Structure formats: C-alpha cells, structure tokens
Amino acid sequence: MAEGRVKDALHIVYGKSPNVVWRAIAGESLLVPIRASAADLSSIYSLNELGAFIWEALDGRRTVEDIIECVVREYDVAREDAERDVIEYLATLEQIGVIVRCFPSGES
C-alpha cells in the first residue's frame, strides 16, 4: 500500500454495521448478517483471535491508528506488521459490508 494511502487510512474511524451481529458460540467468534444489504444473508463469518480483538475495538470513535496501537500493545508485534494487517483486515470487513466509516460531527 502506498505511503500516502496508509497515512490517509490511519485517520479513518470505523463502526460496526447495524446489519450484522457478533456472537461468541462454543469458543468461536461469529459475524452474522441480519439484513440482505449486509453482504449475503447465507454467509456467516468466523473471526480468529486477532479478528475478534479488532472487532471489539471498532467503537465508532477509535481511529485505525488507535486500533493499530492496541494490537501492537496486546500482541507485541512490530508496528509495521500490525499496520499492514489491520488496514488490510478492515478493508476486507468494509468490502463485505460488516463495518461502516464513521464521520466526526460536521463531516460526511
């Protein structure tokens, strides 16, 4: 990812889509779309430990950079690795429609 795109991505704030629910069932973290507009209703997404950690950090207030810092602290990984992985993961979640971009007051 180009450096300018990374810098732009660091300031994005994401929140969970209201069209999906998260459930922990038998030790698994699952995302379940509840409306047709949230990807395919027949799809259930299973999150690994890191994915669940990131999901829980998506509160509509933290920036991508904040989430990366949380990952670095929790998992003791290099910032560059966390940055790449978190940005790619969030892009995937956005693409499948389970997260949405949140904008501070006055922006759209």
XYZ file of C-alpha atoms in Angstrom:
108
model
C 0.000 0.000 0.000
C 1.396 3.421 -0.949
C 2.588 5.560 1.967
C 0.028 8.326 1.290
C -2.827 5.833 1.276
C -1.577 4.363 4.556
C -1.453 7.806 6.186
C -4.999 8.530 4.979
C -6.220 5.157 6.239
C -4.791 5.779 9.717
C -7.308 8.563 10.362
C -10.439 6.652 9.352
C -12.898 5.793 12.097
C -14.973 2.640 11.638
C -18.011 1.372 13.428
C -19.935 -1.869 13.270
C -22.718 -2.076 10.735
C -26.181 -2.283 12.267
C -26.846 -5.002 9.688
C -24.623 -7.563 11.387
C -24.437 -9.139 14.821
C -21.460 -10.638 16.623
C -21.830 -13.805 18.649
C -19.402 -15.933 20.621
C -20.564 -19.533 20.313
C -18.641 -22.544 21.589
C -15.392 -20.574 21.681
C -15.834 -19.142 18.183
C -16.469 -15.511 17.301
C -19.009 -15.197 14.515
C -20.363 -12.300 12.462
C -23.886 -12.931 11.220
C -25.513 -10.617 8.652
C -29.127 -9.880 9.589
C -30.231 -7.929 6.509
C -29.754 -8.503 2.811
C -27.798 -5.254 2.498
C -25.074 -6.619 4.793
C -23.433 -8.967 2.346
C -25.079 -12.324 1.719
C -27.531 -13.491 4.386
C -26.311 -17.053 3.896
C -22.785 -16.017 4.944
C -21.514 -16.310 8.481
C -18.016 -15.026 9.109
C -15.741 -16.676 11.656
C -13.146 -14.451 13.312
C -9.822 -15.630 14.642
C -8.486 -14.247 17.932
C -6.947 -11.161 16.346
C -10.028 -10.561 14.207
C -12.254 -10.695 17.286
C -9.899 -8.305 19.115
C -10.106 -5.809 16.252
C -13.894 -6.248 16.022
C -14.286 -5.399 19.683
C -12.133 -2.276 19.206
C -14.453 -0.930 16.497
C -16.481 1.527 18.546
C -17.077 4.367 16.090
C -14.614 6.582 17.992
C -11.187 4.975 17.606
C -9.166 5.702 14.503
C -7.425 2.956 12.579
C -4.189 4.244 14.107
C -5.655 3.796 17.613
C -6.619 0.216 16.791
C -3.145 -0.499 15.406
C -1.626 0.758 18.657
C -3.959 -1.535 20.632
C -2.860 -4.501 18.501
C 0.834 -3.632 18.959
C 0.405 -3.489 22.747
C -1.787 -6.590 23.061
C 0.160 -8.872 20.718
C 3.682 -7.421 20.990
C 4.147 -7.219 17.216
C 6.073 -4.754 15.086
C 4.119 -1.602 14.257
C 4.697 -2.078 10.514
C 3.246 -5.602 10.619
C 0.255 -4.514 12.697
C -0.356 -1.539 10.422
C -0.370 -3.648 7.274
C -2.529 -6.407 8.763
C -5.083 -4.133 10.441
C -5.536 -1.909 7.374
C -5.981 -4.926 5.085
C -8.366 -6.619 7.522
C -10.513 -3.506 7.923
C -10.630 -3.048 4.150
C -11.965 -6.602 3.861
C -14.570 -6.024 6.581
C -15.671 -2.827 4.834
C -15.857 -4.599 1.472
C -18.159 -7.328 2.813
C -20.333 -4.687 4.466
C -19.931 -5.521 8.150
C -18.285 -2.214 9.121
C -19.010 1.360 8.107
C -16.989 4.542 8.135
C -17.985 6.978 10.854
C -17.512 10.680 10.465
C -16.986 13.245 13.193
C -19.729 15.876 13.558
C -19.899 18.151 10.556
C -18.228 15.734 8.098
C -19.720 13.371 5.547
